[in-house]
Structure formats: C-alpha cells, structure tokens
Short mmCIF file of C-alpha atoms and ligand atoms in Angstrom, two decimals:
data_model
loop_
_atom_site.label_atom_id
_atom_site.label_comp_id
_atom_site.label_asym_id
_atom_site.label_seq_id
_atom_site.Cartn_x
_atom_site.Cartn_y
_atom_site.Cartn_z
CA UNK A 1 75.07 88.04 100.68
CA UNK A 2 76.74 91.56 99.16
CA UNK A 3 80.58 91.04 98.27
CA UNK A 4 83.11 94.18 98.19
CA UNK A 5 86.86 94.25 97.15
CA UNK A 6 89.40 93.53 100.11
CA UNK A 7 93.38 92.99 100.18
CA UNK A 8 93.59 89.29 102.05
CA UNK A 9 96.64 87.61 103.91
CA UNK A 10 97.11 84.42 102.43
CA UNK A 11 100.66 83.82 103.84
CA UNK A 12 103.85 85.31 104.03
CA UNK A 13 104.31 86.96 100.51
CA UNK A 14 101.25 86.16 99.48
CA UNK A 15 98.36 89.00 99.80
CA UNK A 16 95.92 88.97 96.90
CA UNK A 17 92.87 91.33 96.10
CA UNK A 18 89.85 89.00 96.61
CA UNK A 19 85.91 89.11 96.62
CA UNK A 20 84.94 88.73 100.15
CA UNK A 21 81.68 89.42 102.10
CA UNK A 22 80.60 92.86 102.67
CA UNK A 23 80.28 93.52 106.92
CA UNK A 24 77.07 94.75 108.19
CA UNK A 25 76.66 96.31 111.31
CA UNK A 26 75.94 94.88 114.56
CA UNK A 27 75.16 96.01 118.13
CA UNK A 28 77.41 98.84 118.80
CA UNK A 29 79.10 98.62 115.67
CA UNK A 30 79.16 100.79 112.42
CA UNK A 31 80.36 100.19 108.72
CA UNK A 32 82.11 102.58 106.80
CA UNK A 33 82.88 102.95 103.29
CA UNK A 34 86.82 103.57 103.01
CA UNK A 35 87.34 106.43 100.37
CA UNK A 36 91.35 106.52 101.46
CA UNK A 37 93.61 104.31 103.20
CA UNK A 38 97.36 103.80 103.31
CA UNK A 39 99.96 100.72 104.02
CA UNK A 40 101.82 100.93 107.52
CA UNK A 41 105.13 99.46 108.00
CA UNK A 42 103.75 97.09 110.13
CA UNK A 43 101.70 95.79 107.17
CA UNK A 44 105.21 94.98 105.57
CA UNK A 45 106.52 92.95 108.38
CA UNK A 46 103.02 91.29 108.52
CA UNK A 47 103.30 90.30 104.49
CA UNK A 48 107.04 89.23 105.10
CA UNK A 49 105.96 86.76 108.00
CA UNK A 50 107.65 89.22 110.75
CA UNK A 51 104.58 89.71 112.30
CA UNK A 52 102.23 86.86 112.63
CA UNK A 53 98.53 87.02 111.66
CA UNK A 54 95.81 84.70 110.69
CA UNK A 55 95.64 83.60 106.76
CA UNK A 56 92.38 84.79 105.53
CA UNK A 57 92.50 88.17 107.42
CA UNK A 58 91.99 91.68 105.52
CA UNK A 59 94.84 93.85 106.95
CA UNK A 60 95.29 97.92 107.05
CA UNK A 61 94.87 100.03 109.65
CA UNK A 62 94.53 103.64 108.77
CA UNK A 63 90.87 104.16 107.87
CA UNK A 64 88.98 107.35 106.36
CA UNK A 65 85.55 106.84 105.00
CA UNK A 66 82.05 107.84 104.85
CA UNK A 67 79.46 106.00 107.43
CA UNK A 68 77.13 103.51 105.55
CA UNK A 69 75.56 101.85 108.45
CA UNK A 70 75.12 102.19 111.92
CA UNK A 71 74.51 99.19 114.41
CA UNK A 72 72.14 99.57 117.39
CA UNK A 73 73.14 101.95 120.04
CA UNK A 74 75.43 104.14 118.31
CA UNK A 75 74.28 107.56 118.51
CA UNK A 76 75.36 110.84 117.44
CA UNK A 77 76.16 109.73 114.05
CA UNK A 78 74.58 109.42 110.78
CA UNK A 79 74.89 107.58 107.54
CA UNK A 80 76.70 109.85 105.13
CA UNK A 81 78.89 111.29 107.83
CA UNK A 82 82.84 111.37 106.68
CA UNK A 83 85.07 109.75 109.61
CA UNK A 84 88.35 109.08 110.43
CA UNK A 85 89.08 105.66 112.75
CA UNK A 86 92.23 105.41 114.68
CA UNK A 87 94.61 102.40 114.16
CA UNK A 88 93.82 101.48 117.39
CA UNK A 89 89.93 101.05 118.54
CA UNK A 90 89.56 100.99 122.47
CA UNK A 91 86.30 99.49 123.89
CA UNK A 92 86.25 102.69 126.09
CA UNK A 93 84.64 100.44 129.10
CA UNK A 94 87.38 98.21 129.98
CA UNK A 95 89.84 98.72 133.13
CA UNK A 96 92.74 99.73 130.93
CA UNK A 97 90.70 102.19 129.08
CA UNK A 98 88.59 104.00 131.99
CA UNK A 99 92.47 104.13 133.82
CA UNK A 100 93.55 106.15 130.18
CA UNK A 101 95.77 103.20 128.98
CA UNK A 102 93.44 102.89 125.72
CA UNK A 103 96.30 100.84 124.01
CA UNK A 104 96.19 98.22 126.25
CA UNK A 105 92.37 97.69 125.94
CA UNK A 106 91.18 94.50 127.78
CA UNK A 107 87.93 94.81 125.45
CA UNK A 108 85.52 94.92 128.26
CA UNK A 109 87.73 93.43 131.33
CA UNK A 110 91.24 94.12 132.66
CA UNK A 111 94.44 95.05 130.49
CA UNK A 112 95.71 93.09 127.34
CA UNK A 113 99.09 94.28 126.04
CA UNK A 114 98.66 95.70 122.70
CA UNK A 115 94.84 94.71 123.06
CA UNK A 116 93.99 97.97 121.46
CA UNK A 117 95.09 97.20 118.39
CA UNK A 118 92.58 94.97 116.45
CA UNK A 119 92.27 95.96 112.73
CA UNK A 120 94.40 94.29 110.52
CA UNK A 121 95.88 92.30 113.55
CA UNK A 122 92.61 90.09 115.03
CA UNK A 123 89.80 91.56 112.84
CA UNK A 124 89.54 92.69 109.60
CA UNK A 125 91.03 95.96 108.41
CA UNK A 126 90.70 98.86 106.09
CA UNK A 127 92.34 97.84 103.04
CA UNK A 128 89.14 96.72 101.66
CA UNK A 129 86.01 98.77 100.22
CA UNK A 130 84.14 98.77 103.44
CA UNK A 131 85.56 98.09 107.11
CA UNK A 132 83.23 97.04 110.08
CA UNK A 133 84.33 99.35 113.17
CA UNK A 134 83.99 97.63 116.72
CA UNK A 135 83.15 100.05 119.81
CA UNK A 136 81.86 102.61 117.18
CA UNK A 137 81.08 105.07 120.00
CA UNK A 138 84.42 105.18 120.90
CA UNK A 139 86.04 105.12 117.57
CA UNK A 140 84.09 107.28 114.78
CA UNK A 141 85.80 110.70 114.39
CA UNK A 142 83.72 112.98 112.42
CA UNK A 143 86.10 114.78 110.08
CA UNK A 144 85.30 118.68 110.05
CA UNK A 145 84.24 119.75 106.35
CA UNK A 146 87.52 121.85 105.83
CA UNK A 147 89.74 118.98 105.81
CA UNK A 148 90.39 116.76 103.11
CA UNK A 149 90.86 112.70 103.45
CA UNK A 150 94.70 113.19 102.69
CA UNK A 151 94.83 116.06 105.22
CA UNK A 152 93.62 113.09 107.81
CA UNK A 153 94.86 109.55 106.45
CA UNK A 154 98.16 110.05 108.20
CA UNK A 155 96.75 110.77 111.94
CA UNK A 156 95.42 107.18 112.13
CA UNK A 157 98.42 105.89 113.10
CA UNK A 158 101.89 107.37 112.41
CA UNK A 159 101.11 110.73 113.18
CA UNK A 160 99.48 109.74 116.58
CA UNK A 161 102.42 107.44 117.10
CA UNK A 162 105.15 109.87 116.26
CA UNK A 163 103.10 112.79 118.15
CA UNK A 164 103.07 110.15 121.23
CA UNK A 165 106.99 109.91 120.89
CA UNK A 166 107.30 113.30 121.97
CA UNK A 167 104.61 113.54 124.45
CA UNK A 168 105.69 110.40 126.12
CA UNK A 169 109.05 111.92 126.43
CA UNK A 170 107.61 114.97 128.04
CA UNK A 171 109.17 117.36 125.88
CA UNK A 172 109.31 120.76 127.36
CA UNK A 173 109.60 124.15 125.97
CA UNK A 174 113.27 124.62 125.31
CA UNK A 175 114.55 121.06 125.51
CA UNK A 176 117.12 119.62 122.73
CA UNK A 177 115.65 116.49 121.19
CA UNK A 178 116.98 113.41 118.85
CA UNK A 179 115.01 111.46 116.84
CA UNK A 180 116.33 108.23 115.77
CA UNK A 181 115.17 107.19 112.13
CA UNK A 182 113.41 109.06 109.83
CA UNK A 183 110.81 106.87 108.69
CA UNK A 184 107.23 107.72 108.39
CA UNK A 185 107.09 107.46 112.55
CA UNK A 186 110.15 109.13 113.24
CA UNK A 187 109.31 112.39 110.87
CA UNK A 188 105.89 112.38 112.66
CA UNK A 189 107.63 112.54 116.01
CA UNK A 190 110.15 115.08 115.08
CA UNK A 191 107.17 117.28 114.32
CA UNK A 192 105.38 116.54 117.58
CA UNK A 193 108.55 117.47 119.07
CA UNK A 194 108.71 120.88 117.69
CA UNK A 195 104.97 121.35 118.43
CA UNK A 196 105.85 120.52 122.09
CA UNK A 197 108.33 123.32 121.87
CA UNK A 198 111.67 121.65 121.58
CA UNK A 199 114.16 124.28 120.81
CA UNK A 200 117.29 122.08 119.35
CA UNK A 201 115.82 118.92 117.18
CA UNK A 202 118.51 116.39 115.40
CA UNK A 203 116.69 113.95 113.17
CA UNK A 204 119.01 110.65 112.46
CA UNK A 205 118.74 108.64 109.49
CA UNK A 206 121.06 107.96 106.02
CA UNK A 207 118.39 108.25 103.88
CA UNK A 208 118.95 111.78 101.92
CA UNK A 209 115.23 112.27 100.90
CA UNK A 210 114.17 111.32 104.51
CA UNK A 211 116.61 113.97 106.04
CA UNK A 212 115.34 116.45 103.79
CA UNK A 213 111.95 115.97 104.87
CA UNK A 214 112.84 115.74 108.30
CA UNK A 215 114.45 119.38 107.92
CA UNK A 216 111.23 120.63 106.28
CA UNK A 217 108.83 118.97 109.25
CA UNK A 218 111.05 120.47 112.29
CA UNK A 219 114.62 119.21 112.41
CA UNK A 220 116.98 121.78 113.03
CA UNK A 221 119.89 119.06 112.30
CA UNK A 222 119.77 116.14 110.01
CA UNK A 223 122.71 113.63 110.84
CA UNK A 224 123.38 110.88 108.53
CA UNK A 225 124.15 107.96 110.88
CA UNK A 226 126.86 106.08 108.29
CA UNK A 227 128.67 109.54 108.15
CA UNK A 228 128.86 111.08 111.67
CA UNK A 229 129.40 109.58 114.92
CA UNK A 230 125.93 110.53 115.78
CA UNK A 231 126.34 110.05 119.71
CA UNK A 232 129.41 112.12 119.78
CA UNK A 233 127.82 114.90 117.55
CA UNK A 234 124.46 114.94 119.46
CA UNK A 235 126.45 115.78 123.13
CA UNK A 236 128.38 118.45 121.23
CA UNK A 237 125.60 119.95 119.67
CA UNK A 238 123.60 120.03 122.86
CA UNK A 239 126.45 120.40 125.32
CA UNK A 240 126.44 117.03 127.25
CA UNK A 241 123.43 115.19 125.88
CA UNK A 242 119.71 115.43 124.82
CA UNK A 243 116.92 115.90 127.38
CA UNK A 244 114.97 113.44 125.15
CA UNK A 245 116.04 110.71 122.37
CA UNK A 246 113.26 109.40 120.70
CA UNK A 247 113.66 105.85 119.33
CA UNK A 248 111.59 105.07 116.14
CA UNK A 249 113.29 102.12 114.85
CA UNK A 250 113.46 99.30 116.98
CA UNK A 251 117.07 98.12 116.74
CA UNK A 252 119.82 97.16 119.44
CA UNK A 253 121.69 99.71 117.84
CA UNK A 254 119.55 102.59 117.53
CA UNK A 255 117.82 101.81 121.18
CA UNK A 256 121.29 101.82 122.93
CA UNK A 257 122.66 105.20 120.81
CA UNK A 258 119.30 106.85 122.13
CA UNK A 259 120.05 105.90 125.51
CA UNK A 260 123.89 106.98 125.22
CA UNK A 261 122.95 110.45 123.50
CA UNK A 262 120.90 111.43 127.13
CA UNK A 263 122.36 113.62 129.16
CA UNK A 264 121.86 112.22 132.94
CA UNK A 265 117.96 111.95 133.90
CA UNK A 266 117.02 112.25 130.40
CA UNK A 267 114.22 110.31 128.85
CA UNK A 268 114.45 107.74 126.07
CA UNK A 269 111.30 107.49 124.17
CA UNK A 270 110.67 104.62 122.83
CA UNK A 271 108.49 103.86 119.49
CA UNK A 272 110.02 101.01 117.68
CA UNK A 273 108.57 97.49 117.54
CA UNK A 274 111.96 95.23 118.70
CA UNK A 275 112.42 91.53 118.18
CA UNK A 276 114.40 89.03 120.05
CA UNK A 277 116.37 90.55 123.14
CA UNK A 278 116.91 94.24 124.02
CA UNK A 279 120.25 94.91 125.90
CA UNK A 280 120.81 98.07 127.93
CA UNK A 281 124.49 98.43 128.81
CA UNK A 282 125.40 99.19 132.36
CA UNK A 283 127.67 102.03 131.42
CA UNK A 284 124.70 103.64 128.66
CA UNK A 285 122.57 104.52 132.01
CA UNK A 286 125.20 105.07 134.62
CA UNK A 287 124.78 101.53 135.96
CA UNK A 288 121.21 102.31 137.14
CA UNK A 289 121.75 104.81 139.25
CA UNK A 290 121.72 108.27 136.47
CA UNK A 291 117.74 109.06 136.66
CA UNK A 292 117.31 108.03 133.20
CA UNK A 293 113.92 106.94 132.21
CA UNK A 294 112.93 104.64 129.63
CA UNK A 295 109.17 104.78 128.44
CA UNK A 296 107.47 102.89 125.53
CA UNK A 297 104.28 103.72 123.56
CA UNK A 298 101.63 102.07 121.44
CA UNK A 299 99.93 104.65 118.93
CA UNK A 300 97.34 106.20 121.00
CA UNK A 301 93.62 105.62 119.41
CA UNK A 302 89.84 106.40 119.97
CA UNK A 303 87.78 109.43 118.61
CA UNK A 304 89.14 111.82 121.26
CA UNK A 305 92.73 111.30 120.20
CA UNK A 306 91.58 111.87 116.53
CA UNK A 307 89.37 114.84 117.01
CA UNK A 308 92.42 116.40 118.66
CA UNK A 309 94.92 115.50 116.15
CA UNK A 310 92.24 116.89 113.46
CA UNK A 311 92.60 119.97 115.36
CA UNK A 312 96.47 120.49 115.21
CA UNK A 313 95.96 119.96 111.01
CA UNK A 314 92.89 122.30 111.29
CA UNK A 315 94.77 124.64 112.91
CA UNK A 316 97.82 124.46 110.91
CA UNK A 317 100.13 123.69 113.16
CA UNK A 318 101.65 120.75 110.79
CA UNK A 319 100.85 119.48 107.69
CA UNK A 320 101.47 116.00 106.48
CA UNK A 321 100.23 115.53 102.77
CA UNK A 322 103.83 116.01 101.71
CA UNK A 323 104.59 112.56 103.25
CA UNK A 324 101.93 111.14 101.04
CA UNK A 325 104.23 110.57 97.76
CA UNK A 326 102.62 108.18 95.72
CA UNK A 327 98.74 107.13 95.07
CA UNK A 328 97.06 103.57 94.04
CA UNK A 329 93.76 101.94 93.61
CA UNK A 330 92.79 98.83 95.65
CA UNK A 331 93.19 96.90 92.35
CA UNK A 332 96.81 98.32 92.22
CA UNK A 333 97.50 97.66 96.02
CA UNK A 334 100.15 95.24 95.27
CA UNK A 335 101.92 97.50 93.32
CA UNK A 336 101.56 99.89 95.92
CA UNK A 337 103.28 97.40 98.44
CA UNK A 338 106.06 97.17 96.17
CA UNK A 339 106.86 101.02 96.03
CA UNK A 340 106.56 101.44 99.49
CA UNK A 341 108.24 98.73 100.68
CA UNK A 342 111.30 99.28 98.30
CA UNK A 343 111.15 102.69 98.90
CA UNK A 344 110.93 103.32 95.12
CA UNK A 345 111.06 106.73 93.58
CA UNK A 346 111.60 108.53 97.50
CA UNK A 347 108.40 106.57 98.44
CA UNK A 348 107.42 107.56 102.19
CA UNK A 349 103.16 106.51 102.19
CA UNK A 350 101.29 105.57 99.68
CA UNK A 351 97.60 106.37 99.31
CA UNK A 352 95.11 103.82 98.62
CA UNK A 353 91.71 104.80 96.94
CA UNK A 354 89.39 101.89 97.08
N1 LIG B 401 104.57 102.16 118.70
C1 LIG B 401 103.61 102.31 117.83
O1 LIG B 401 102.95 102.29 117.97
C2 LIG B 401 104.42 101.89 116.16
C3 LIG B 401 103.32 101.84 115.56
C4 LIG B 401 103.84 101.97 113.97
C5 LIG B 401 105.00 101.31 113.73
N2 LIG B 401 106.01 101.18 115.11
C6 LIG B 401 107.33 100.98 114.97
O2 LIG B 401 108.10 102.15 114.16
C7 LIG B 401 108.97 102.02 113.90
C8 LIG B 401 109.51 102.55 112.51
O3 LIG B 401 108.57 102.59 111.36
P1 LIG B 401 108.63 103.43 110.21
O4 LIG B 401 107.25 102.88 109.41
O5 LIG B 401 108.78 104.93 110.42
O6 LIG B 401 109.99 102.38 109.72
P2 LIG B 401 110.71 102.48 108.03
O7 LIG B 401 111.00 101.16 108.00
O8 LIG B 401 109.72 102.96 107.17
O9 LIG B 401 111.66 103.34 108.19
C9 LIG B 401 112.87 103.13 109.27
C10 LIG B 401 113.66 104.44 108.95
O10 LIG B 401 114.98 103.86 109.74
C11 LIG B 401 116.53 104.26 108.91
N3 LIG B 401 117.14 104.02 109.38
C12 LIG B 401 117.62 102.29 109.52
N4 LIG B 401 118.94 102.39 110.24
C13 LIG B 401 119.11 103.22 110.91
C14 LIG B 401 119.86 103.61 112.17
N5 LIG B 401 120.83 102.75 112.49
N6 LIG B 401 119.87 104.58 112.41
C15 LIG B 401 118.93 105.54 112.19
N7 LIG B 401 117.92 105.16 111.45
C16 LIG B 401 118.13 104.16 110.71
C17 LIG B 401 115.96 103.89 107.53
O11 LIG B 401 116.47 104.58 106.75
C18 LIG B 401 114.43 104.24 107.36
O12 LIG B 401 114.23 105.64 107.01
C19 LIG B 401 109.16 100.06 113.32
O13 LIG B 401 109.60 99.54 114.30
C20 LIG B 401 107.66 100.21 113.28
O14 LIG B 401 107.21 98.73 113.55
C21 LIG B 401 105.34 101.42 116.08
ZN1 LIG B 402 100.87 100.90 111.60
ZN1 LIG B 403 89.17 99.04 126.62
#
C-alpha cells in the first residue's frame, strides 16, 4: 500500500506528522495532490480540545492541489488539472443542497446541521500530501491559469466565510457596517462589506497589526475596543447605529456589542462559533419589537462558490495574499501551529507547502 505524510490528530495538544495510507478515489471521488494549504483558527480549537474530533483524523480543510486520480463518474476534469476545493463539501443532491443550503448538507438525504463541513471534521482533511475529495463532481473547482496557489488558498474557507457575513447581512450600497473582531474571518468580512458597497466600514479589534490590515482591506475607521467605548463610538459615527453589524469572534461580549451597535431594524450577521449559553438582553433589541434581524452563516462551499470567489480575485477586486504572513513545509507544520496560534511575529495566516 502506498504511503503519504499527513498531520494526524492523536488527542488534545497532540498532533504528529505520520506516515499513513495514501487515499484512492472510489466512485464519484477524486484524489488531489496538495500543493498548498493553511491552518484555520478552528484547527486550533481542535488541537486544544475545544472542538472534538476523533483521534486518528487528518485535520485541515483548506485544500489547493492538482488532480491525481478521478474515480468513476467524475466528468469534465482530468488528472493534472489544478483544483481548489472549498472547506465545505456539499453532496449537491440532498434536500438541503437542492434548496440552496449547501452548508447544511444532509449527504444524500434531508438536512444536517453543519453537515457540509466534512474535511478535518468527520473525514480526513487537507494537511497532507494527498486528499480524498468526496462528491468530487460538486466540489472540484478548476483554478484559472493566471491565478497562483497563494491567491486562491484563502478562498476555501476564510474569504468565503467572511464574505458571507456581509452577504447574509444584506449589505447595501451606502450602508454603515461594523465588524467585530479583525482576525482572518473578520478581515475578510471587512473586505466583503467593501465589495458590497458599504460607504462606512468600522473594524473593531485590539491588535494593532490587525487594525492596520483592517484599514488596508477596506475599513474607514479601525477601533481598539480596549481604548474606546465601541458601541457609543459606532452610534456617533453612524448617526444612530450601523445598518449591519458582523460578529466574527463568537463571544457574548462581541455578540451583544454588535446588537447594541445597530440602528432599529438593523441586521446582526453572526459568523462566530459560540460555546455555552448565548444571551440576548431585552434592552439591546427593543424587547423583541425593534425589527432587528439576527442571521447566522456557515462558510459556503461547493465548486460554484469557489468559481465565483476566484473570479473576484481574477478581476482584481480583492487581494488576500498579504494575509499569508508565513510559510512552512508539512514537516514543519507543528511550528506553523505554534506561530499561528501564538500570533508570533504578526502571524495572520500561515501557508503550508507539503
Ligand atoms: N461561520 C463559519 O463558517 C466560520 C468559519 C471559520 C471560523 N469561524 C469562527 O469565526 C471566529 C473568528 O475566527 P478567526 O480565525 O478570525 O479568529 P482569531 O482568533 O484569529 O481572531 C480573533 C480576533 O478577535 C480579536 N478580539 C478578541 N477579543 C475581542 C473583542 N472583545 N472585541 C473585538 N475583537 C476582539 C483578537 O484580537 C483577534 O484578532 C471564530 O469563532 C471561528 O471559530 C466561523
Ligand atoms: Zn476553517
Ligand atoms: Zn447535500
């Protein structure tokens, strides 16, 4: 049996680069040779035991590669094609998928919450030399020749997620938008708000490097939440409250501040992953009759989403390569986790080249 190198989760705070069997493509599947991937904040949650996955799983969900093998039934692609695959791999055939809710894919049947997120969650992921892509027909997206791996790798997850914060929030031309947290996801939400025509964008964080990047990606104002009363300042800057507030962290504090920053009838678009209980104080949403809307979104995936995002980059509407601050080989990936996790040297996203 052929082997490959991969990062395997063995238990809390125990990840190792192991030799494991190389996957083979079955019916409807594909194998890609990974040429570039990265580490997500969610992988840190997995490593720290905050999001449980089974020991023995290869983690990572942001794959860029070259098609190595196509299983029977996958058409329109050939070995050697470069492909981007979303972090979310919908089946394309279930009720959820055919109703347009690809991220809540029921894998052939109805709906399943978070069912579309499989890589590095319920099946082997991308921090490896090779990756088995399920439902390949719905998930392989050819990379245009003019785009480099570095230009597309962040589209698999963080850009798709960040943009969706602005899209689900229904940002309109002329809107005032505030984005709580300017980590990779929040930064992409800021870029998304700009693309959708917001005329005032306020980025909130406390990390000066990230606040500077926030301005670079579209924020007109960058607020340090440790230095100013953000809610008060947003109300002042917007003349009464933002049209859309995007939550990109997953804490009670940021969720509540996002809600309090809105004008009546505004939209709270939530991207954060929460734990425990999340409370909505009655005064923050006018006792339930202030016409507020709260929407949540899981990263959109599938080949059409990836195609669209690559068009955005190809059309030079946005460039996320400045977010790739460091590069490591697969052998050095544990150091990559450390640099990314501890935000050493201004780390935002680390590129991993198997
Ligand atoms: N919805 C989805 O599909 C999806 C996908 C991926 C990740 N996520 C979630 O999105 C969230 C953000 O991910 P990330 O990788 O960008 O996170 P990150 O940890 O890299 O960044 C978080 C940022 O929040 C800032 N911060 C801390 N406290 C703050 C506060 N009180 N106010 C404002 N900013 C504050 C930090 O300085 C940091 O820059 C996480 O909850 C993650 O699990 C959601
Ligand atoms: Zn992720
Ligand atoms: Zn489906």
